[in-house]
Short mmCIF file of C-alpha atoms and ligand atoms in Angstrom, two decimals:
data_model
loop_
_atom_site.label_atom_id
_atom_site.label_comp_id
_atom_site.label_asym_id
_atom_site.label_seq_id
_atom_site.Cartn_x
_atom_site.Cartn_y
_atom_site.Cartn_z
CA UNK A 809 -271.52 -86.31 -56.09
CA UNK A 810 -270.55 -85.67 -59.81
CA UNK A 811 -271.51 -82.47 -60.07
CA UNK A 812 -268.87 -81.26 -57.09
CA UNK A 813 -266.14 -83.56 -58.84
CA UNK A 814 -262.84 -81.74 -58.73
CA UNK A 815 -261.77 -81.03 -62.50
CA UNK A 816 -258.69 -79.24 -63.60
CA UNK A 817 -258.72 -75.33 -64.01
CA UNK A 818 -257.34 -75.68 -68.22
CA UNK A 819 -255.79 -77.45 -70.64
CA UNK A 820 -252.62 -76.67 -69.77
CA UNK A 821 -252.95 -77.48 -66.58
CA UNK A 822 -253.55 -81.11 -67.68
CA UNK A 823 -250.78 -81.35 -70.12
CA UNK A 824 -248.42 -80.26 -67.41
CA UNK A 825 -249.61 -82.55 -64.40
CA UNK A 826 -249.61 -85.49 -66.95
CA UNK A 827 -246.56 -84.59 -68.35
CA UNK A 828 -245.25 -84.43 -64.42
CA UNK A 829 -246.49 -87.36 -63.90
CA UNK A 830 -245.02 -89.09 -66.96
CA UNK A 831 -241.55 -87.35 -66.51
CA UNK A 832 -240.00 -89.35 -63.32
CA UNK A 833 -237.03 -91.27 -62.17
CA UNK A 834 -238.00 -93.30 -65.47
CA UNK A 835 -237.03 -90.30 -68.01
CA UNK A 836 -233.44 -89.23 -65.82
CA UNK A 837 -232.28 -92.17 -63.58
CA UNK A 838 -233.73 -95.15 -65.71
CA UNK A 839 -234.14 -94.27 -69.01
CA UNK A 840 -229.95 -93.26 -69.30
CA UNK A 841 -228.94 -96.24 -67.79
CA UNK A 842 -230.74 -99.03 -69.44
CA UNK A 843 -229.87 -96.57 -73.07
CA UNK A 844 -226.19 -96.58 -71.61
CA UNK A 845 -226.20 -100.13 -71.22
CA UNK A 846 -228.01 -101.35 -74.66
CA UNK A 847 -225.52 -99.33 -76.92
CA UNK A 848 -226.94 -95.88 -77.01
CA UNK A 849 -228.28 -94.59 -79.96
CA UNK A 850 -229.50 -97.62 -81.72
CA UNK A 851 -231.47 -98.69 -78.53
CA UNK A 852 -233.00 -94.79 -78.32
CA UNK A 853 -234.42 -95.22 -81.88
CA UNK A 854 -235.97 -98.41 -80.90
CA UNK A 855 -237.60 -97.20 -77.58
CA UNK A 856 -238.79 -93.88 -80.29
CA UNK A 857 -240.79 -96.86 -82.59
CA UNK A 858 -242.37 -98.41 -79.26
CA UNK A 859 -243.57 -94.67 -77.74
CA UNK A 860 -244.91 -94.30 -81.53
CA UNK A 861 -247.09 -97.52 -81.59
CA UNK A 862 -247.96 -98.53 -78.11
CA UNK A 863 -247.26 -95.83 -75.77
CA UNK A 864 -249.56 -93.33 -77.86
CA UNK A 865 -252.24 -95.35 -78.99
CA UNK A 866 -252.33 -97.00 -75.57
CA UNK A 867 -252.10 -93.18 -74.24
CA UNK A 868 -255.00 -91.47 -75.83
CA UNK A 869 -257.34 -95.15 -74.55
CA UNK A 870 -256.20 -94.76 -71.57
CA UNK A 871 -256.97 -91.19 -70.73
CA UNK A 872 -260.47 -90.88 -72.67
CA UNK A 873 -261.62 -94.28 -70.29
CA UNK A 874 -260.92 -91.38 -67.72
CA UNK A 875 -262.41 -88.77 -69.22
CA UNK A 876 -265.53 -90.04 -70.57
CA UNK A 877 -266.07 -92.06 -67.15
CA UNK A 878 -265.09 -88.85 -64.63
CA UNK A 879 -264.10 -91.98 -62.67
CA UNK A 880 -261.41 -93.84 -60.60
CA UNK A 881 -260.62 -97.31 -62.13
CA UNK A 882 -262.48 -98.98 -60.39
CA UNK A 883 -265.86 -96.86 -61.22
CA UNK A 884 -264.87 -96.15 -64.90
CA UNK A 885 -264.59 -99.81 -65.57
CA UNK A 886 -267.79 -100.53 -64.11
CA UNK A 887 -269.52 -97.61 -65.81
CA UNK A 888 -268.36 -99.14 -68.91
CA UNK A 889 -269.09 -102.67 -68.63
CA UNK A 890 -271.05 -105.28 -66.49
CA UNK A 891 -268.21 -107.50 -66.56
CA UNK A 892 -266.44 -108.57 -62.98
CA UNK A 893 -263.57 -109.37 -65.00
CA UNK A 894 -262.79 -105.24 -66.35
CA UNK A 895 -263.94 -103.80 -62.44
CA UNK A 896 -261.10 -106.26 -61.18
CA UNK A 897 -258.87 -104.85 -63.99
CA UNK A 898 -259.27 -101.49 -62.55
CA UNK A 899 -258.65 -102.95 -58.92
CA UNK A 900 -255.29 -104.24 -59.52
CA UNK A 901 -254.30 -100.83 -61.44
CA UNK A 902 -255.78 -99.54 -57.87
CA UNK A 903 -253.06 -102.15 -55.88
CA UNK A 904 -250.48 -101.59 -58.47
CA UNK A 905 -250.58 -97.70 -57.47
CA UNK A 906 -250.00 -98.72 -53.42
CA UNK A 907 -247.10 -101.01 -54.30
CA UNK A 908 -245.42 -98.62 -57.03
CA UNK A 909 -246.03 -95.63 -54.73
CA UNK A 910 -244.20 -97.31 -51.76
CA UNK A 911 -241.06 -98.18 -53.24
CA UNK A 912 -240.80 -95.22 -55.94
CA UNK A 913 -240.85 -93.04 -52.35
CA UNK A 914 -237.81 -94.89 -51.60
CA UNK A 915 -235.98 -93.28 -54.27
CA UNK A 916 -237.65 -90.34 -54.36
CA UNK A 917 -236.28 -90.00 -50.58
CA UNK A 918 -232.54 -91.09 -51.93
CA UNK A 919 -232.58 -87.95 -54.62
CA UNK A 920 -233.58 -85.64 -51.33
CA UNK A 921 -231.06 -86.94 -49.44
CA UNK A 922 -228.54 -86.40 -52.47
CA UNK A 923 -229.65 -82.58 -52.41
CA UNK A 924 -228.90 -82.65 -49.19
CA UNK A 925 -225.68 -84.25 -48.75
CA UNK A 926 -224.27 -82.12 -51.48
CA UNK A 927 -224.82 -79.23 -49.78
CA UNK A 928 -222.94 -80.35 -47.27
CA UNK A 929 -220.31 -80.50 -49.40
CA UNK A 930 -220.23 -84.55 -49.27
CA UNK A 931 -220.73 -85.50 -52.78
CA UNK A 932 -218.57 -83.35 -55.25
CA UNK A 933 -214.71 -85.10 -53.58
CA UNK A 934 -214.19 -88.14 -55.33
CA UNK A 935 -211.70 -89.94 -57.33
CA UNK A 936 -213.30 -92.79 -59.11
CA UNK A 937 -217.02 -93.90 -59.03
CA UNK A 938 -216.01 -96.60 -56.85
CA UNK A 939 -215.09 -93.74 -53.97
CA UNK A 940 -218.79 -92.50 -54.50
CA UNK A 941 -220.42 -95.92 -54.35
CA UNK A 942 -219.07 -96.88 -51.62
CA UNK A 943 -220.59 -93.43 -50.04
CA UNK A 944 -223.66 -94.57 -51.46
CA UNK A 945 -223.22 -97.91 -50.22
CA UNK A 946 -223.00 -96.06 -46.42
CA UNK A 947 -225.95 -93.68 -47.11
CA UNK A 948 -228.36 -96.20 -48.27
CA UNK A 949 -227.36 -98.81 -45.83
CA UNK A 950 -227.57 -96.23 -42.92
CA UNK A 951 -231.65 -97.12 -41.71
CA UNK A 952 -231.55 -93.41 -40.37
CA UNK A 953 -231.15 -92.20 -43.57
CA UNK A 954 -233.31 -94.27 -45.96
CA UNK A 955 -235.92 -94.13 -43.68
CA UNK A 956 -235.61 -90.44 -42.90
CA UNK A 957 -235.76 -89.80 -46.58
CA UNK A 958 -238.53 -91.74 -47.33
CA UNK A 959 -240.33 -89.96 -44.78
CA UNK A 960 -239.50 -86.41 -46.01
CA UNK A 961 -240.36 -87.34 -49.65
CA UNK A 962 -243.48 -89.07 -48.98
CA UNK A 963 -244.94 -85.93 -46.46
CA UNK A 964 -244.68 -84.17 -49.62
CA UNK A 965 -246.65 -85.74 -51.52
CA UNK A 966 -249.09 -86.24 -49.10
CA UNK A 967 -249.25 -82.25 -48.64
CA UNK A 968 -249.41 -81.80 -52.35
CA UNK A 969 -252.23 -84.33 -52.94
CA UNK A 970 -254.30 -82.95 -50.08
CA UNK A 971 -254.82 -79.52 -51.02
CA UNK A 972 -256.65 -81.37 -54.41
CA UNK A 973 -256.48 -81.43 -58.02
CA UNK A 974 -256.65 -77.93 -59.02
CA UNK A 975 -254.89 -75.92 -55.93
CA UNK A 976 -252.66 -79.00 -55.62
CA UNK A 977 -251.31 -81.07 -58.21
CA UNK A 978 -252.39 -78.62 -61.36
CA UNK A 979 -250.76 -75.65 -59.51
CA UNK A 980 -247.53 -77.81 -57.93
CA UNK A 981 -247.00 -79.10 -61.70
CA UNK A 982 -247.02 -75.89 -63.03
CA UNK A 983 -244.53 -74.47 -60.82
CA UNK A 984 -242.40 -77.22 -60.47
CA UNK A 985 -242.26 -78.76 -64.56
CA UNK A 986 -240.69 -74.85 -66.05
CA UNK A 987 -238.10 -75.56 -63.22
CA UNK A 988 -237.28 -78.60 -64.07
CA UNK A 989 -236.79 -78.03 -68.07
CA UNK A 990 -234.90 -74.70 -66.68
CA UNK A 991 -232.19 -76.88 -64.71
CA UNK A 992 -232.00 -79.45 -67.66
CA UNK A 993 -231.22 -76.70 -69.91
CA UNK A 994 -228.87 -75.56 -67.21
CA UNK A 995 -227.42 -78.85 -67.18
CA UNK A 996 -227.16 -79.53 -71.30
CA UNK A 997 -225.82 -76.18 -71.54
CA UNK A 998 -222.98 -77.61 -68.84
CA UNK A 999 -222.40 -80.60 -70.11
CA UNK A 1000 -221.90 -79.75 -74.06
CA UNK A 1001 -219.26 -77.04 -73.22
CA UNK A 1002 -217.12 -79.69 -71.47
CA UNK A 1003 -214.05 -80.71 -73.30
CA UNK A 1004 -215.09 -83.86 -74.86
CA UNK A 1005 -218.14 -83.45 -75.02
CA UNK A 1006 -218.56 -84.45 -78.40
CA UNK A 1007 -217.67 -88.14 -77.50
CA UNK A 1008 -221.15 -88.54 -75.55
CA UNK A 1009 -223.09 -86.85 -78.18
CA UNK A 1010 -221.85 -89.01 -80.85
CA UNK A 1011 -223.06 -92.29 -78.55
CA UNK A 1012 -226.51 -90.66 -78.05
CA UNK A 1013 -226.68 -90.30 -82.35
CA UNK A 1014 -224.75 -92.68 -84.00
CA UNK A 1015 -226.37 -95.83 -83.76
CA UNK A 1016 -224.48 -99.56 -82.76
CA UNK A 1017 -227.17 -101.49 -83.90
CA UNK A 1018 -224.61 -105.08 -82.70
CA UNK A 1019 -226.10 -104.19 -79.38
CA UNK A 1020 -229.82 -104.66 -79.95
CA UNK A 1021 -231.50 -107.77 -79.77
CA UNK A 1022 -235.15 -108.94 -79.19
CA UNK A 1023 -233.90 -108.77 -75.16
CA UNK A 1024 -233.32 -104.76 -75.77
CA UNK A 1025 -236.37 -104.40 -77.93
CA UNK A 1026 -238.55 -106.09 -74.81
CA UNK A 1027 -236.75 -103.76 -72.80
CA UNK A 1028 -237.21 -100.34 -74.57
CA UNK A 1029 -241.32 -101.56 -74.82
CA UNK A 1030 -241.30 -101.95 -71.09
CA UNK A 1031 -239.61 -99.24 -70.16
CA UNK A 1032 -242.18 -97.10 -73.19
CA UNK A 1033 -245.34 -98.35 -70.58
CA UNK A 1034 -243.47 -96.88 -67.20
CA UNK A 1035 -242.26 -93.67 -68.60
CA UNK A 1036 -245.78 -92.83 -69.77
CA UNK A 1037 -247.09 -93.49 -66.64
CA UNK A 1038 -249.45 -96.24 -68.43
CA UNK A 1039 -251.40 -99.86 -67.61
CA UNK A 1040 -252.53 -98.52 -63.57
CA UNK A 1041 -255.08 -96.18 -64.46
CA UNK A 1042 -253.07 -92.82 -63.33
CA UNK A 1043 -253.69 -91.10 -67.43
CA UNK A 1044 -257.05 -92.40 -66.24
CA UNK A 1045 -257.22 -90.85 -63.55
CA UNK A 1046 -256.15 -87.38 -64.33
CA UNK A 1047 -258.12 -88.03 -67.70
CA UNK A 1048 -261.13 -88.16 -65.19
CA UNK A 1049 -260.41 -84.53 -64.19
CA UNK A 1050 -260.51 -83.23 -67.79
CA UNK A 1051 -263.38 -81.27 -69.72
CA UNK A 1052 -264.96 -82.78 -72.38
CA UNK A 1053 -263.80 -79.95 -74.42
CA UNK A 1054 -260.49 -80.50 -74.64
CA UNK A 1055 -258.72 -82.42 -77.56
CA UNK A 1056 -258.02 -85.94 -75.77
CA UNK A 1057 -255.34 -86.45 -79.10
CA UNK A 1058 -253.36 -83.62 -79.43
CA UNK A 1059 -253.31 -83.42 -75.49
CA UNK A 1060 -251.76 -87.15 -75.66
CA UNK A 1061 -249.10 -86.12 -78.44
CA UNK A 1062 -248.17 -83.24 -76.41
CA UNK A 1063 -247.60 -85.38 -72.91
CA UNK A 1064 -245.96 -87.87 -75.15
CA UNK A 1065 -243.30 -85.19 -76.68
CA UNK A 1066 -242.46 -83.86 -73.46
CA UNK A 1067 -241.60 -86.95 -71.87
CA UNK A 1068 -239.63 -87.65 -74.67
CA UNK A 1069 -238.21 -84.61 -75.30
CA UNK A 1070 -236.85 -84.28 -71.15
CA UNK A 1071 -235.72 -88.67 -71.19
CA UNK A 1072 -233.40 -87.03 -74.27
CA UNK A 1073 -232.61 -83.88 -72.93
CA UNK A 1074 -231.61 -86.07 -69.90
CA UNK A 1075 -229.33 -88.24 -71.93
CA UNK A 1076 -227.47 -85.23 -73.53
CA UNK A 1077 -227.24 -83.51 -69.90
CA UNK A 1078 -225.50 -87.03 -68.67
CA UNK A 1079 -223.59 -88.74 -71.32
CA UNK A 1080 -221.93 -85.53 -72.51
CA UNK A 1081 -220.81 -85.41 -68.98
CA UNK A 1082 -219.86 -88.58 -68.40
CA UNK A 1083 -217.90 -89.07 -71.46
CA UNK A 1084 -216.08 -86.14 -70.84
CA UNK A 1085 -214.37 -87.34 -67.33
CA UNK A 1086 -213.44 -90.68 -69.26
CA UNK A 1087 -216.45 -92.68 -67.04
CA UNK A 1088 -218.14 -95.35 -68.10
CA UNK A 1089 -221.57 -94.93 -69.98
CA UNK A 1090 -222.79 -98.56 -68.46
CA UNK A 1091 -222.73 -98.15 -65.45
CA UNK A 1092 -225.97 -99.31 -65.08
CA UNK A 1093 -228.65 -98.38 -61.98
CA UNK A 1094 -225.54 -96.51 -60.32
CA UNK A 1095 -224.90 -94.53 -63.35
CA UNK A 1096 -226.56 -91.53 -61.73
CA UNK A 1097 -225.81 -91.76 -57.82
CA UNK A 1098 -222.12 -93.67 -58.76
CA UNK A 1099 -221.13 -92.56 -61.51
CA UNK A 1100 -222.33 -88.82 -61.62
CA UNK A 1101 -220.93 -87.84 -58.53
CA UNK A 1102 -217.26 -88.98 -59.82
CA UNK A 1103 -218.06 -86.51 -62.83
CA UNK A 1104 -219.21 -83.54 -60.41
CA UNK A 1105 -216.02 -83.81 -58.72
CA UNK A 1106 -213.80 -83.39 -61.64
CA UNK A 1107 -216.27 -80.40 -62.83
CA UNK A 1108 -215.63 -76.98 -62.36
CA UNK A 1109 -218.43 -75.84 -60.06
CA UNK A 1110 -219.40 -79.57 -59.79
CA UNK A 1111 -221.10 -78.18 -55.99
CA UNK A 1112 -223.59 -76.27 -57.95
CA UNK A 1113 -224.59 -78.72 -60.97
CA UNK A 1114 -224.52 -82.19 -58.58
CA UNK A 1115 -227.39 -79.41 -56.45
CA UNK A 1116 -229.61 -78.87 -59.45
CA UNK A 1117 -229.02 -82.54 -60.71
CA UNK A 1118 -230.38 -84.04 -57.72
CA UNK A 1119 -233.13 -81.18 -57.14
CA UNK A 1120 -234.24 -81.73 -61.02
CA UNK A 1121 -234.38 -85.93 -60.06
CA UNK A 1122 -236.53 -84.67 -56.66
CA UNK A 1123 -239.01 -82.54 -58.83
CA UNK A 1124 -239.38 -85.26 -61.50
CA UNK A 1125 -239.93 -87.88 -58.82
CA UNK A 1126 -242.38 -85.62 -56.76
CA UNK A 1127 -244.77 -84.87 -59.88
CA UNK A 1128 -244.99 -89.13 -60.53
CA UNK A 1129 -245.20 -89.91 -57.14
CA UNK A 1130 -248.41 -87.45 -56.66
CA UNK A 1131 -250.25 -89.32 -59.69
CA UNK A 1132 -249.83 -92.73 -57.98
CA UNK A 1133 -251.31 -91.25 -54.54
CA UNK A 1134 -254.02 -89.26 -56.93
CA UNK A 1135 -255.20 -92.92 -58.06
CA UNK A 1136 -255.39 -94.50 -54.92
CA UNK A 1137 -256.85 -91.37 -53.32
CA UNK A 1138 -259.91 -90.59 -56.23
CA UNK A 1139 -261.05 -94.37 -55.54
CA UNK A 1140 -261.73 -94.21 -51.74
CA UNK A 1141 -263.76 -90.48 -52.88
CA UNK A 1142 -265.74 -91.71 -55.74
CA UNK A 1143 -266.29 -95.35 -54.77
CA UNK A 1144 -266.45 -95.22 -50.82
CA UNK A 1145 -267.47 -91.35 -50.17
CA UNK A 1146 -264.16 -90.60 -48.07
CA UNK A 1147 -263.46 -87.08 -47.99
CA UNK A 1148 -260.11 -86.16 -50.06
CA UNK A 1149 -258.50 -85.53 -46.22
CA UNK A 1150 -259.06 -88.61 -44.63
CA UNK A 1151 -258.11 -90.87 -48.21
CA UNK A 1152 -255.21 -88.83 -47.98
CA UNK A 1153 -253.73 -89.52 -44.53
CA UNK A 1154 -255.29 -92.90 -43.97
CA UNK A 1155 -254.16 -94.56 -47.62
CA UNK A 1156 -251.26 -92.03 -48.00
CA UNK A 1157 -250.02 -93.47 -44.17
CA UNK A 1158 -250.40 -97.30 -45.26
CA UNK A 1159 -248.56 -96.99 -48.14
CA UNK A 1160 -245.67 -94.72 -46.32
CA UNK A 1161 -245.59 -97.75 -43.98
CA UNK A 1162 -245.47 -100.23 -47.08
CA UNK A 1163 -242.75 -98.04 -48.01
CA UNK A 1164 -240.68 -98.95 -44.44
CA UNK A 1165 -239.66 -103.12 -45.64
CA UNK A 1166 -238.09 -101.69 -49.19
CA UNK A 1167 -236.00 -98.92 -47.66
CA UNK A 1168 -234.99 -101.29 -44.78
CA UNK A 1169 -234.02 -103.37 -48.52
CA UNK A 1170 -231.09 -101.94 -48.84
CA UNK A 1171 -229.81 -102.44 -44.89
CA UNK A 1172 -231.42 -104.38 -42.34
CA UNK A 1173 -233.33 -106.90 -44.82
CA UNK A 1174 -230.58 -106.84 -47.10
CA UNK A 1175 -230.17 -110.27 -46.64
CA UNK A 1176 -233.73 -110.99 -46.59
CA UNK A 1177 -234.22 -112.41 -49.92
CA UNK A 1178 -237.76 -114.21 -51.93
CA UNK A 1179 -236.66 -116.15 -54.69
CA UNK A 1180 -232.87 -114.32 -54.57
CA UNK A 1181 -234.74 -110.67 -54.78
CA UNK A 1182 -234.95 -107.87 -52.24
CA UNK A 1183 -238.55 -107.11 -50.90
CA UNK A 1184 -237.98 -103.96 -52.43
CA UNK A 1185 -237.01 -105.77 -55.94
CA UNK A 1186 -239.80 -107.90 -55.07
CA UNK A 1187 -242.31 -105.32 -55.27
CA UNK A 1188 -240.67 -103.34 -57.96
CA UNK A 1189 -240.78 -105.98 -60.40
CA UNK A 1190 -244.51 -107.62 -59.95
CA UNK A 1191 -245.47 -103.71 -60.06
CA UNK A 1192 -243.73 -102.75 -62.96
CA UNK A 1193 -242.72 -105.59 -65.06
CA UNK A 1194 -246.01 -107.75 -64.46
CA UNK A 1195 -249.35 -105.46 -63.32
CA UNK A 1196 -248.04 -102.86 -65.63
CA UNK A 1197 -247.79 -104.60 -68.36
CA UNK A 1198 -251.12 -106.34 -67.94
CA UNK A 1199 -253.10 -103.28 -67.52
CA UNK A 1200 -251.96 -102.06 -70.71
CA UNK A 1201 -252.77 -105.11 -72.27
CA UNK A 1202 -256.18 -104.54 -70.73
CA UNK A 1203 -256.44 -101.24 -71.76
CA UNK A 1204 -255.41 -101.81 -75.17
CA UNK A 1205 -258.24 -105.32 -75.88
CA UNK A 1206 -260.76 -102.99 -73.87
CA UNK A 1207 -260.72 -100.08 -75.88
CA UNK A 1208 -260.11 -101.82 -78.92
CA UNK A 1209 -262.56 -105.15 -78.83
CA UNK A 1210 -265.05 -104.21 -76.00
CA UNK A 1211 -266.10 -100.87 -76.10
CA UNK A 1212 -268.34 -100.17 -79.26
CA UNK A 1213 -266.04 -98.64 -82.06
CA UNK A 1214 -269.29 -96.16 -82.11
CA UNK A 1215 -268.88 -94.92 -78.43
CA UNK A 1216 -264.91 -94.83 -78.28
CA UNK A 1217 -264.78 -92.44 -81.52
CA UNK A 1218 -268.10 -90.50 -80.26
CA UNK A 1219 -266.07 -89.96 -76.83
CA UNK A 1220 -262.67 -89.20 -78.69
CA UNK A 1221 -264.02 -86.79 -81.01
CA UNK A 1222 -265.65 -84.50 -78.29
CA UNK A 1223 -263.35 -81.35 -78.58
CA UNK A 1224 -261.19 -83.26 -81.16
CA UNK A 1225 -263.98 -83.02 -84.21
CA UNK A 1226 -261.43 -80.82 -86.19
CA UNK A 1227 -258.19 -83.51 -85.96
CA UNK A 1228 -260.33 -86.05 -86.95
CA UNK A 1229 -261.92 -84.58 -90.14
CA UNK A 1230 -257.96 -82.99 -90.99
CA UNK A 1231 -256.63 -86.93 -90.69
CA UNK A 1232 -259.45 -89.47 -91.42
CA UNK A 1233 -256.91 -91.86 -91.15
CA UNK A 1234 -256.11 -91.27 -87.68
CA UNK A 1235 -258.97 -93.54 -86.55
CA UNK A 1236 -258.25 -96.39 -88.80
CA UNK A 1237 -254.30 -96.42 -87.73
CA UNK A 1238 -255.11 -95.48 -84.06
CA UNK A 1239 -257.54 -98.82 -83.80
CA UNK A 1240 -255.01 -100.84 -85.71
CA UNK A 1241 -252.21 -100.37 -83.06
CA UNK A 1242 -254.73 -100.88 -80.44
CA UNK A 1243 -256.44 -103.93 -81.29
CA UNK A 1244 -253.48 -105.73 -83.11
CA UNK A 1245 -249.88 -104.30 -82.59
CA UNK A 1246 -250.41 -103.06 -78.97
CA UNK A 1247 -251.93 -106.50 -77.20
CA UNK A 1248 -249.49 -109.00 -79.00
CA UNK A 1249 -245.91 -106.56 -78.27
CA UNK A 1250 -247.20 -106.44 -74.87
CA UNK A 1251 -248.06 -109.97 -74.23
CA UNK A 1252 -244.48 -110.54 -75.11
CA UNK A 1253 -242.97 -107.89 -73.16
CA UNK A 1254 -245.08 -110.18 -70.24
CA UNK A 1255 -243.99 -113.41 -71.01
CA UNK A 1256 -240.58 -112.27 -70.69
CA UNK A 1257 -241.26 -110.89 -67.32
CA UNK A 1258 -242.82 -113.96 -66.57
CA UNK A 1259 -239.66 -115.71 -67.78
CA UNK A 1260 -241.38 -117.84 -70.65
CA UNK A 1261 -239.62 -116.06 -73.28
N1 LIG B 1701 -243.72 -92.39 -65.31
C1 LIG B 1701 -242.98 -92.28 -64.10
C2 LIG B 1701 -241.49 -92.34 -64.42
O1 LIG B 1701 -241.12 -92.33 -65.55
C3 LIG B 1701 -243.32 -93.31 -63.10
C4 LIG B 1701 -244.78 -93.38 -62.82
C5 LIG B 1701 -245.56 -92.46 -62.25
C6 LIG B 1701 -245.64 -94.40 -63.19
N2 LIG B 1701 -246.84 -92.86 -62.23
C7 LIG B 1701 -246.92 -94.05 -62.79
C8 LIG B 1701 -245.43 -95.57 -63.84
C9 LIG B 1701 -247.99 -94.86 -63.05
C10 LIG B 1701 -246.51 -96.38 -64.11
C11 LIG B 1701 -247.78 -96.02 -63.72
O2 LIG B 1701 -240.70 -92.39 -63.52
#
């Protein structure tokens, strides 16, 4: 079985379907938002500090469990340890991937359908944001449409992860991540040649810091787990694919600086833009399907940039959305023997159908609600503001308390011998963040989840 393991064909290739899989709907719908709503700049140097000491150190754990495993979650936890307690760790980052998968599709299908619908020339005609919501409002709440979406988005993926790691994923992200930085620069170049432009670079840079407070800090930590893709086991994962030749650290910094690099690059593209029609920057979730299409319409050649907007939020959504099949997918082949096909179609299908109750969220169940929230909302948040959370945590006290200090630094320094001996304190500062500062930010960013802070 290991020996026929699928593994990716370089380096490069890794850094690239990581770096898809970190880049998402986090990095250009999210990450602009919840910046435009906590004050801008001050809030962006915040969420840099919480990428610095959790997402990176949490990161590089992560992707070596992966890599020195070749396993799925499940199996590298079980490799590692005897413990019940660490297999059932990887299981929920297993159930985690089903439930984030299903409504992430949902979205995924919305920023198709926006591709679409401005082609048809329905998105670039309004006066206000309140003339485009309310066209979101009808698109969203049309069943044919969500659902339709959803389906189109998800066969995608599905195509993408069947073909396998190397002819699949490696080669989609390597196609598809140089087109999306292409249209961003597209974009920035756009949006900093509008006439008052200058307004919406000054709120990305010059910091308010009246707007932060420990609820923003908790915020820019949780939102530093998602948009690294971290706490399910997906950096496992595709760390599971990688040669023990490669540099597990520099490969981290380098996912790490292009998913921070494209979240910014997204900010300038937006807030440039949106500053310069006169919109407001906190608009929150419907900053980008609201808000965005208001701006278009007062562009010049709005038809064309509200076309590679929404294609660049497709292709960022399509490279995540493949990572969360990927983990579900590499635990029916290593721990049950399925071939690639049938873990494909048969888990892929369940979780399209999972999908079906959060699109029908937004129309038919509307009204629907658990404890006041959405069955989409439901599963959003116990995927992403409570299993995520806890994985990392898990991550973090396993590679930091539980696997010998020996093993992790003999499994990081394979193909990293050289960045180790240039920095001997990398290793102390790395297992400082990991066994200290990572588990006690995180438990708080939980508890607040939870609602006990
Ligand atoms: N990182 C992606 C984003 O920013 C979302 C994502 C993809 C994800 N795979 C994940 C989040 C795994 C957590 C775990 O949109």
């Amino acid at each position: 079985m290991t020996q026929n393991r699928e593994a990716w064909g370089s380096r490069f290739g890794f850094v690239l379907a990581a770096a898809g899989s970190a880049v998402g709907l986090g990095n250009i719908w999210k990450f602009p938002y919840i910046a435009g709503e906590n004050g801008g700049a001050a809030f962006i140097f915040i969420y840099l500090i919480c990428i610095a000491i959790i997402g990176f150190p949490v990161l590089i754990a992560e992707i070596l469990i992966g890599r020195t495993t070749k396993k799925n979650p499940v199996g590298a936890f079980a490799a590692l340890t005897d413990s019940k307690l660490w297999v059932s760790v990887g299981f929920l980052g297993v159930i985690a991937g089903f439930m984030i998968l299903s409504f992430y599709s949902v979205i995924g299908g919305w920023t198709i359908g926006y591709v679409v619908e401005t082609m048809r020339g329905s998105l670039t005609h309004f006066a206000t944001p309140d003339e485009a919501g309310i066209l979101f409002g009808s698109l969203v709440g049309d069943i044919r449409w969500g659902i339709g979406f959803h389906s189109l988005f998800f066969a995608l993926v599905m195509l993408i992860v069947i073909r396998g790691v190397k002819g699949g994923i490696e080669r989609a992200s390597k196609i598809m991540m140089p087109v999306l930085l292409s249209i961003l620069v597209i974009l920035i170049i756009r949006g900093v040649t509008l006439e008052g432009a200058s307004k919406g670079l000054a709120f990305l840079w010059v910091p308010d810091w009246s707007k932060i407070n420990g609820q923003s800090v908790l915020i820019a930590l949780g939102h530093a787990f998602f948009t690294l893709s971290l706490g399910m086991g997906a950096m496992l994962t595709y760390g599971s694919y990688m040669s023990k030749r490669d540099n597990v650290v520099s490969s981290a910094a380098l996912i790490v600086f292009l998913d921070t690099l494209i979240a910014i690059m997204a900010g300038v593209a937006i807030f440039t833009a949106v500053f310069a029609s006169g919109l407001n920057p906190a608009a929150g979730p419907g900053l980008i399907f609201q808000t965005l299409p208001a701006v278009f319409s007062t562009m010049p050649g709005g038809d064309y940039f509200s076309f590679l907007f929404f294609l660049l939020l497709a292709i960022a959504a399509l490279t995540s959305a493949i990572s969360l099949l990927e983990v579900v997918v590499a635990y029916f082949v290593d721990e049950k023997g399925w071939s690639r096909k049938t873990a494909v179609l048969i888990f892929g299908g369940v979780i399209y159908l999972l999908g079906i109750p959060s699109a029908l969220s937004f129309n038919l169940l509307a009204d629907a609600k658990i404890f006041d929230k959405t069955f989409f909302d439901v599963v959003d948040f116990t995927a992403s503001n409570v299993l995520l959370p806890f994985g990392g945590l898990m991550i973090a006290i396993f590679a930091g308390w539980i696997w010998s200090r020996t093993a992790v630094m003999t499994a990081v320094k394979a193909g990293a011998e050289n960045l180790f001996e240039a920095y001997p304190w990398f290793e102390g500062l790395w297992f400082l963040f990991l066994k200290y500062v990572a588990p006690v930010l995180i438990t708080l960013v939980l508890l607040k989840s939870l609602g006990i802070l």
